[in-house]
Coordinates of C-alpha atoms in Angstrom, one line a residue:
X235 CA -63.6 -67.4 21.4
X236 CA -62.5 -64.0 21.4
X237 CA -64.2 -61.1 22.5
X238 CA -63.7 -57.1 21.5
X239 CA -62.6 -56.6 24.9
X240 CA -59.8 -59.3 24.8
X241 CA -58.4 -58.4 21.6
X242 CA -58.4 -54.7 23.2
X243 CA -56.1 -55.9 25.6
X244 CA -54.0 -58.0 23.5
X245 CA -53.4 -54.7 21.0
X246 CA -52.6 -52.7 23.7
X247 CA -50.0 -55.2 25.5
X248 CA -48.5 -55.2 22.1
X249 CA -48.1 -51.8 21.9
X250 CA -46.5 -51.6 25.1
X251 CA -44.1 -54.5 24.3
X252 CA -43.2 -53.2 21.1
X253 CA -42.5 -49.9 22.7
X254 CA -40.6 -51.2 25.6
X255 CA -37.9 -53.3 23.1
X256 CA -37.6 -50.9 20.7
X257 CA -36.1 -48.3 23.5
X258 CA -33.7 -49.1 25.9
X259 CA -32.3 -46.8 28.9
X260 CA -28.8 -48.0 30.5
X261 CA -27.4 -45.8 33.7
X262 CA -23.3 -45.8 32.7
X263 CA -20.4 -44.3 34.8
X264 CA -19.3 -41.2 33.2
X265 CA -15.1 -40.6 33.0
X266 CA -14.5 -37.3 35.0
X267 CA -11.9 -34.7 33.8
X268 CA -11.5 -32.0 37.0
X269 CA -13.3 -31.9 40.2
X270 CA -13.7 -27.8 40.6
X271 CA -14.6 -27.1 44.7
X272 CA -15.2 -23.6 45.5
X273 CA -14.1 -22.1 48.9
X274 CA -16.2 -20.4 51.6
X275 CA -18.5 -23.1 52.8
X276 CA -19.5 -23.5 56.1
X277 CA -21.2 -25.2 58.3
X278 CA -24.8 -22.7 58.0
X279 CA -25.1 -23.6 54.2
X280 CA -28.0 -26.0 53.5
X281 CA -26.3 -26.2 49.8
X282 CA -23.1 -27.5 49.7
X283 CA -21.9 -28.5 46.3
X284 CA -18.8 -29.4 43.8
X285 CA -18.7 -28.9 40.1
X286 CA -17.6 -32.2 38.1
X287 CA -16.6 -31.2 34.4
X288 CA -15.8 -34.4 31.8
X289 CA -17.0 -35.4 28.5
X290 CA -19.7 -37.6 27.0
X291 CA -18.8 -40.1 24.2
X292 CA -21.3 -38.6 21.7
X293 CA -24.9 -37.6 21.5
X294 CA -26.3 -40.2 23.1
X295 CA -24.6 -39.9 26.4
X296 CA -28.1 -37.8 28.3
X297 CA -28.5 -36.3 31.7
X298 CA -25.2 -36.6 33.3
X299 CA -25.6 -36.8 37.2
X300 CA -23.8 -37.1 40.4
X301 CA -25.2 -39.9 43.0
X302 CA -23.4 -38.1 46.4
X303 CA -22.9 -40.6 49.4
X304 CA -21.3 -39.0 52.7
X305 CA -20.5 -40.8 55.6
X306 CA -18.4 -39.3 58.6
X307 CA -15.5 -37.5 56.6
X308 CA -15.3 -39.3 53.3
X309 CA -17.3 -38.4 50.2
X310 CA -17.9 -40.4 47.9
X311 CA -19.4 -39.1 44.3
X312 CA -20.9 -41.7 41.3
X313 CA -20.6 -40.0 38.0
X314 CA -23.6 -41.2 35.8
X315 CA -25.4 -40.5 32.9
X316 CA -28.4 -42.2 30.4
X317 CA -27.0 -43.9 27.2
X318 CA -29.9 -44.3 25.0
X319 CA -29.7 -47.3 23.2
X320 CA -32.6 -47.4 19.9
X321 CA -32.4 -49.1 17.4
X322 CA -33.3 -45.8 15.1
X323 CA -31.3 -43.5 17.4
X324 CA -29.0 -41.6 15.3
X325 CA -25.8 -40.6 17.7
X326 CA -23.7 -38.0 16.2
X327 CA -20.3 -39.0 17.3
X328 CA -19.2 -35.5 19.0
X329 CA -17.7 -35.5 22.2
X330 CA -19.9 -33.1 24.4
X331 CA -18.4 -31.3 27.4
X332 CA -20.5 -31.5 30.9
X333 CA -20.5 -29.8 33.9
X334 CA -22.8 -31.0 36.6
X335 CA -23.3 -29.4 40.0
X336 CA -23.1 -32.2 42.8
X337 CA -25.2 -31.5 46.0
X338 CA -23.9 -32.5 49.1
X339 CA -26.4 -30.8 51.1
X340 CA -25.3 -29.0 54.6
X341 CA -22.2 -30.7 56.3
X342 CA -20.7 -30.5 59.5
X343 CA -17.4 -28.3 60.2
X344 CA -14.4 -30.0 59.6
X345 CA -11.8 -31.4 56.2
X346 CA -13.6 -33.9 54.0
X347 CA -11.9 -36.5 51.4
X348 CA -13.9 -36.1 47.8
X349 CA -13.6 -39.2 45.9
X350 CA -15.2 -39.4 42.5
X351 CA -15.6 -43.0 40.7
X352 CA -13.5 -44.7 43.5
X353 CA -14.0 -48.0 41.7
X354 CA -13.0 -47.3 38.4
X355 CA -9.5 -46.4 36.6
X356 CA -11.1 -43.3 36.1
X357 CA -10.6 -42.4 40.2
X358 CA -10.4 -38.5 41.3
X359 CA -9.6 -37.3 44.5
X360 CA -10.0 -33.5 46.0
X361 CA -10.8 -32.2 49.5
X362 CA -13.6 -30.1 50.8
X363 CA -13.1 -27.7 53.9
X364 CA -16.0 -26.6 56.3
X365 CA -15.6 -23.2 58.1
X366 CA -17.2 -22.6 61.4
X367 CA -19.7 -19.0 61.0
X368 CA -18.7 -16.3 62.1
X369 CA -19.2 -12.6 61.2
X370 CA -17.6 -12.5 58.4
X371 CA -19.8 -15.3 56.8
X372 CA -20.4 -15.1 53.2
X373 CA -24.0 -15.6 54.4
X374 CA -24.1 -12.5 56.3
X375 CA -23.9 -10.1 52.6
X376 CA -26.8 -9.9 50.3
X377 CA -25.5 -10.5 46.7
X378 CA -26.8 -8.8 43.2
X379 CA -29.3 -10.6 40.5
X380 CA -26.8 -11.8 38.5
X381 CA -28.1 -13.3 35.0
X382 CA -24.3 -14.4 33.5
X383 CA -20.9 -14.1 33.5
X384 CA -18.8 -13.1 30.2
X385 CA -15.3 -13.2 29.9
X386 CA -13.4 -11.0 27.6
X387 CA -11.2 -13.0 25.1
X388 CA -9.1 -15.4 27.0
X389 CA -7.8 -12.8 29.7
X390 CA -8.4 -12.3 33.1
X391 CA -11.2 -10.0 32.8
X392 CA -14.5 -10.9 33.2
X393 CA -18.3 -9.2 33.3
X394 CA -21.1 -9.7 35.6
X395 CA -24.8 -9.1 34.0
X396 CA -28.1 -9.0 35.5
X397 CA -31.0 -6.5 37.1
X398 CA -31.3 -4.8 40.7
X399 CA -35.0 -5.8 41.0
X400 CA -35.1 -2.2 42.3
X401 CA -33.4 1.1 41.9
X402 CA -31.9 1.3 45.9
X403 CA -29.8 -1.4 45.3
X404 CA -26.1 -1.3 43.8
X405 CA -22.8 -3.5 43.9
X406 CA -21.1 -2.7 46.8
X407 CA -17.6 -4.5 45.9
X408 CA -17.0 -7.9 44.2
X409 CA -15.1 -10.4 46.6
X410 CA -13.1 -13.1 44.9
X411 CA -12.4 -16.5 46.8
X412 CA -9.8 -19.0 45.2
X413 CA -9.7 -22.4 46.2
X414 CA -6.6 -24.6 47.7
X415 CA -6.1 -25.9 43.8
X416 CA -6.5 -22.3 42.3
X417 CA -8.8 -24.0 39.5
X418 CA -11.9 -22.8 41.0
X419 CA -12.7 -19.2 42.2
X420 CA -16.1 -18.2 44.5
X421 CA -17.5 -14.5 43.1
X422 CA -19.4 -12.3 45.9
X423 CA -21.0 -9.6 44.2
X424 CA -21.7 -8.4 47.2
X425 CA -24.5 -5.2 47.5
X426 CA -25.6 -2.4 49.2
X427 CA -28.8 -0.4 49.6
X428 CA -28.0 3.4 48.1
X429 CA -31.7 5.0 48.7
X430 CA -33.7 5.0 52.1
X431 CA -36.6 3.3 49.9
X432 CA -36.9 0.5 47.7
X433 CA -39.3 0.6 45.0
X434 CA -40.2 -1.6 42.3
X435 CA -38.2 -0.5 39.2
X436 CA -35.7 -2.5 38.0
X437 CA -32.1 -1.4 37.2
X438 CA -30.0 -3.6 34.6
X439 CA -26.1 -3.6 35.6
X440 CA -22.6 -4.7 34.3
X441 CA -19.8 -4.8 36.6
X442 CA -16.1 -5.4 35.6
X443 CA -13.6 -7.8 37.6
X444 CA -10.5 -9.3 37.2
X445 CA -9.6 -12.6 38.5
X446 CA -6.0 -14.1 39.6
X447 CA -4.4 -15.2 36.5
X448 CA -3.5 -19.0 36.9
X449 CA -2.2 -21.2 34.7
X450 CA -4.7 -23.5 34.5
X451 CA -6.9 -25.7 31.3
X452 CA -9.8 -25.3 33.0
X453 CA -11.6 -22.5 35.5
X454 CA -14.5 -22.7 37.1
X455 CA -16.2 -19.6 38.9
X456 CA -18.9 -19.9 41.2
X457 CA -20.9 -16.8 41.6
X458 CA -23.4 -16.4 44.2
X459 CA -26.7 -15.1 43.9
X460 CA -29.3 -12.4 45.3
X461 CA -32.0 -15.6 46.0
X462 CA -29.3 -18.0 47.9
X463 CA -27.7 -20.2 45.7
X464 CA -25.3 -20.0 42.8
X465 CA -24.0 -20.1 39.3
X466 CA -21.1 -21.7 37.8
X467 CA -19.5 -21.0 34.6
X468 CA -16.7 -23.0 32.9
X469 CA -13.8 -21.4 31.1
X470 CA -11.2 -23.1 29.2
X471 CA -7.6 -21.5 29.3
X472 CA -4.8 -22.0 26.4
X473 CA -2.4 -24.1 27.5
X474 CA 0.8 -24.3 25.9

C-alpha cells in the first residue's frame, strides 16, 4: 500500500525525469574562422591569451569556449560550445559571430605552435612568441580606464573612451603593437601622473589614434587596461 510519503517521492522523480528528457545539453566543436594573437607577451604575464573569432550555426549554438592544453611548446586549443537541443526550443536560423578569449595562463619564454581543432577539417595553425622582461616591459607602464573602443566609419581611425578614476592622471601617449600576421594590433594607452596629488574625482577622456592600415577582413585590437588585463574588439574590414 501506498503511503503520502511514497507517492511524494514518486511525483517528484517524475518531475525530475520529465525535466531531464525534455532538455538536452550536447558540448560540439565549433568551426573557427581566424586565430587573432596579439604581441608583447612575456614571460611576467600571469594572463596569456589568444582571440578565436568564428560563427555559430544559429541561435542555439550557447557559450562558445576554448578548452587550452599546453605541453612543452605546442598548444593545443578545443573550440566548443552548448547546442541546446528542446523539443520547444525555437532556433532562429542566423548565423551569429563569436569571439572568445582563450587563456593560456603564464608561459615560459620561448616560440610556441597554436593549433586549434587539430582533429578536425576545420584545423588552424598560428604561433605565439614569449619575450624575456626587461625594462621596457609593457608591464612596467600603468595604462588608462578604458570603457571602449569606437572606430570611425571603416577607416583607420579609432577612439578610446573611459574615466581617469582621478584628476592627476592623463594619457601619456598610445603605443600600438602589430603582430607577425598584421591581423591583430596590442593598444598601450599608456599614462602619466600630471598633479603632485591624486584625489578622488573622476575625469571622463577620449583619445584619438590611428592604426596601420592593412588589408585585412578581420582586425582585432587588444587594448590593455588600468586594473591588468585587457579588452578586445573585433572590426570587420571591406574586402574587395
Amino acid at each position: 500500500m501506498l503511503t503520502t510519503k511514497n507517492l511524494l517521492s514518486i511525483t517528484l522523480f517524475s518531475l525530475v525525469t520529465c525535466g531531464l528528457s525534455a532538455y538536452s545539453d550536447e558540448e560540439v566543436q565549433l568551426d573557427v574562422k581566424n586565430i587573432h594573437v596579439p604581441k608583447g607577451w612575456d614571460s611576467n604575464d600571469k594572463d596569456v591569451q589568444v582571440i578565436v573569432t568564428g560563427e555559430l550555426p544559429n541561435t542555439c549554438y550557447r557559450r562558445p569556449y576554448g578548452e587550452a592544453k599546453v605541453v612543452d611548446n605546442q598548444v593545443v586549443i578545443d573550440m566548443k560550445a552548448t547546442k541546446v537541443d528542446k523539443k520547444d526550443t525555437v532556433c532562429i536560423m542566423a548565423v551569429v559571430p563569436y569571439m572568445v578569449s582563450v587563456e593560456l595562463g603564464q608561459l615560459n619564454e620561448g616560440s610556441y605552435e597554436v593549433e586549434i581543432n587539430p582533429h578536425s577539417s576545420n584545423k588552424k595553425i598560428s604561433s605565439l612568441s614569449i619575450d624575456t622582461p626587461s625594462s621596457n616591459s609593457i608591464d612596467n607602464y600603468s595604462y588608462a580606464n578604458v570603457t571602449n573602443l569606437k572606430r570611425k566609419g571603416h577607416s583607420d581611425k579609432f577612439t578610446l573612451e573611459g574615466v581617469h578614476p582621478s584628476s592627476c592622471m592623463s594619457i601619456e601617449r598610445v603605443e600600438v603593437i602589430s603582430n607577425q600576421s598584421d591581423d591583430t594590433f596590442s593598444v598601450l594607452p599608456i599614462v602619466k601622473q600630471v598633479a603632485p596629488v591624486c584625489d578622488r574625482m573622476i575625469m571622463p577622456f577620449t583619445y584619438d589614434f590611428e592604426l596601420p592600415a592593412k588589408d585585412k577582413e578581420e582586425i582585432v585590437v587588444h587594448v590593455r587596461k588600468i586594473d591588468g588585463n585587457a579588452a578586445n574588439y573585433s572590426f570587420k574590414n571591406n574586402t574587395k
